[in-house]
PDB file of C-alpha atoms in Angstrom:
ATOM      1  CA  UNK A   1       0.000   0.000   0.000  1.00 96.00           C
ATOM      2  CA  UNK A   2       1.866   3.542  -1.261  1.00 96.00           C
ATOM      3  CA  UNK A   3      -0.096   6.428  -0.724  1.00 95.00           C
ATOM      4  CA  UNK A   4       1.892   9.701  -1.812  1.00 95.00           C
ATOM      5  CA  UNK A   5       1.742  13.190  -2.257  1.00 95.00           C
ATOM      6  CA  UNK A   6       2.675  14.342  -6.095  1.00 96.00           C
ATOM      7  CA  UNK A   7       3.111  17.811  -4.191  1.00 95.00           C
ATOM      8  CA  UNK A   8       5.239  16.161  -1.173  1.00 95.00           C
ATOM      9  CA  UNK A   9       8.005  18.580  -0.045  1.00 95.00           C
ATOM     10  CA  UNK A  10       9.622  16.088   2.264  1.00 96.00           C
ATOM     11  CA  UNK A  11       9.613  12.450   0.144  1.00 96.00           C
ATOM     12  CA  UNK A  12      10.054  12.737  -3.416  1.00 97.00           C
ATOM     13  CA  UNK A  13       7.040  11.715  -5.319  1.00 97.00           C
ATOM     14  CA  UNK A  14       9.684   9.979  -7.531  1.00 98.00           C
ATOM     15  CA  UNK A  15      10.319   7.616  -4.458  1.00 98.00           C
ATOM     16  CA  UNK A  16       6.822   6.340  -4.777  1.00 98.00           C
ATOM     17  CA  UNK A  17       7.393   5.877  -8.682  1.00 98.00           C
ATOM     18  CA  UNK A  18      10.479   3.956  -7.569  1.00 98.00           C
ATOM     19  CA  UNK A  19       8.639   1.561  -5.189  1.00 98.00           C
ATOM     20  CA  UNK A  20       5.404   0.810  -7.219  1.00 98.00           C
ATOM     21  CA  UNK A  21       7.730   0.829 -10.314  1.00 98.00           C
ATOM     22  CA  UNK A  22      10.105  -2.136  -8.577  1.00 98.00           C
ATOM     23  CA  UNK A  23       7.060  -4.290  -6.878  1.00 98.00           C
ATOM     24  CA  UNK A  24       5.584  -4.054 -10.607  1.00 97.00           C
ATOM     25  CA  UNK A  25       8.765  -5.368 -12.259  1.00 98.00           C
ATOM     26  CA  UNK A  26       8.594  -8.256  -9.875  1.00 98.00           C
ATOM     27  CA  UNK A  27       5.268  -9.107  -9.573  1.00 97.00           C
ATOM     28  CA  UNK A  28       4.226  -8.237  -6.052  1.00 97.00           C
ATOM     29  CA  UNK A  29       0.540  -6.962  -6.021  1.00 96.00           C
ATOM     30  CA  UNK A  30       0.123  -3.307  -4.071  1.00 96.00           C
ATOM     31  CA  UNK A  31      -2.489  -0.499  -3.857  1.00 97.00           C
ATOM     32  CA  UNK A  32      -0.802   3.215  -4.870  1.00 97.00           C
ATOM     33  CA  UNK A  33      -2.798   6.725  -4.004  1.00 96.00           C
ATOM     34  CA  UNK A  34      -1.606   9.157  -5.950  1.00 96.00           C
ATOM     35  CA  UNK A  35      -2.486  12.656  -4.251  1.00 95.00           C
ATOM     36  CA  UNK A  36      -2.618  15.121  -7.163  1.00 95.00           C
ATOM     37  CA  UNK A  37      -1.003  18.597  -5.657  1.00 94.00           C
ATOM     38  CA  UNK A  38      -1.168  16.067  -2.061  1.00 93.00           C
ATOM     39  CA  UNK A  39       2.031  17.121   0.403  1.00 93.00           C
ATOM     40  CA  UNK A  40       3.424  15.480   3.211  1.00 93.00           C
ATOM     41  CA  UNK A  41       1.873  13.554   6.319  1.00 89.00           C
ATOM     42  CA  UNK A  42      -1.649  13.046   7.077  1.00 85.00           C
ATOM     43  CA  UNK A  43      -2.901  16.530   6.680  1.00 81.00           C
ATOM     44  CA  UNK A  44      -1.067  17.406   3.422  1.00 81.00           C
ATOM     45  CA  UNK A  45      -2.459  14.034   1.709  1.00 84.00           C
ATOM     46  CA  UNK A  46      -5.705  14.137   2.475  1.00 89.00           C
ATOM     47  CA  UNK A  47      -5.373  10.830   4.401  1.00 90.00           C
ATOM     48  CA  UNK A  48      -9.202  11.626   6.529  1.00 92.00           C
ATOM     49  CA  UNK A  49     -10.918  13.632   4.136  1.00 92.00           C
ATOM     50  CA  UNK A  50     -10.420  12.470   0.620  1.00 93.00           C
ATOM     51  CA  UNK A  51     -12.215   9.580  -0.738  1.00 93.00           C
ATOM     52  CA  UNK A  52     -12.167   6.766  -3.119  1.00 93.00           C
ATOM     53  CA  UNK A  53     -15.498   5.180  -3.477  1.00 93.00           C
ATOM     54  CA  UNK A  54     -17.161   6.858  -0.858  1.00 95.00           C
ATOM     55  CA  UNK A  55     -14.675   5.669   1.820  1.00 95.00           C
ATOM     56  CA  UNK A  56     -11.888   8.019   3.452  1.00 95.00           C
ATOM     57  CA  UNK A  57      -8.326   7.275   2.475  1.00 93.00           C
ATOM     58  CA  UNK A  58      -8.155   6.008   6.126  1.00 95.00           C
ATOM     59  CA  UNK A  59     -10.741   3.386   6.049  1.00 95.00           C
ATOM     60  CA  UNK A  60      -9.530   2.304   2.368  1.00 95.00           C
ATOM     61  CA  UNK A  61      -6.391   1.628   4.406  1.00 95.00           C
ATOM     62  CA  UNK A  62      -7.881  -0.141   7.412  1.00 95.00           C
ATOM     63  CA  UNK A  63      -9.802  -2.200   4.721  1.00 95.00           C
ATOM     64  CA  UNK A  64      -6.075  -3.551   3.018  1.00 95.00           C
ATOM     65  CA  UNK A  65      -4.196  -3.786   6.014  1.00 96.00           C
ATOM     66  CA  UNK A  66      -7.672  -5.996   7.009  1.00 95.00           C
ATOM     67  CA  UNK A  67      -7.991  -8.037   4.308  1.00 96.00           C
ATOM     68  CA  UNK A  68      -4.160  -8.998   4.446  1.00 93.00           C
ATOM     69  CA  UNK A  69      -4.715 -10.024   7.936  1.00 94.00           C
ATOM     70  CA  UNK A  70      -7.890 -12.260   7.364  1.00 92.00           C
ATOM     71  CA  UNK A  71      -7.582 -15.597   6.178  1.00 93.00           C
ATOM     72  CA  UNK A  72      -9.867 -16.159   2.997  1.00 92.00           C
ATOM     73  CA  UNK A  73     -10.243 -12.321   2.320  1.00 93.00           C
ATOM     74  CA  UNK A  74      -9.944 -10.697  -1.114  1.00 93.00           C
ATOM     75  CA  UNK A  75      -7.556  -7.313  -0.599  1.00 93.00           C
ATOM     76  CA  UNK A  76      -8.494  -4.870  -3.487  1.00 93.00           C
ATOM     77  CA  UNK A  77      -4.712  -4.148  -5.477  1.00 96.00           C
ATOM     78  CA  UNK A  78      -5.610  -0.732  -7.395  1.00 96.00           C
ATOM     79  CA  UNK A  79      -3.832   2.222  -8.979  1.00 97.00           C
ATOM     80  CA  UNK A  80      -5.327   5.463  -8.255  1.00 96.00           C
ATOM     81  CA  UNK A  81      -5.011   9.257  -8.992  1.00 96.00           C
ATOM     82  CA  UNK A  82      -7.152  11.015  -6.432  1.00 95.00           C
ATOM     83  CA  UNK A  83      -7.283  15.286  -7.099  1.00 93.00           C
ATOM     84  CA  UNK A  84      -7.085  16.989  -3.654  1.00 86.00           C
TER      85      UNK A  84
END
């Protein structure tokens, strides 16, 4: 699960390229929020009040992390551009 900031002062967005880029090249599943003009931390990406399907970034997250700790559950592996 990557969930970055194309704004993000602190981590290069490039780092999260780098990451989903690598895990691609390999073959490992992942989820990746990309925060159009998002910054750094939970207030600067929008982590509790954006949304992706009606849910908050927060709860999308609760849901993977959840789903990866549940034997016989289906976590979601999506690419996504959210605006802020």
């Amino acid at each position: 699960f990557v969930l970055h900031g194309t704004a993000d002062p602190t981590v290069a967005y490039s780092s999260a390229l780098a990451i989903t880029g690598q895990a691609q090249t390999v073959g490992v599943p992942f989820t990746f929020y990309s925060i159009t003009g998002g910054g750094h931390g939970f207030d600067g990406s929008g982590f509790f009040s954006l949304t992706v399907d009606g849910q908050s970034i927060a709860a999308k997250t609760a849901t993977f992390v959840d789903a990866h700790m549940r034997a016989g559950a289906q976590p979601v592996y999506e690419r996504r551009d959210i605006p802020r």
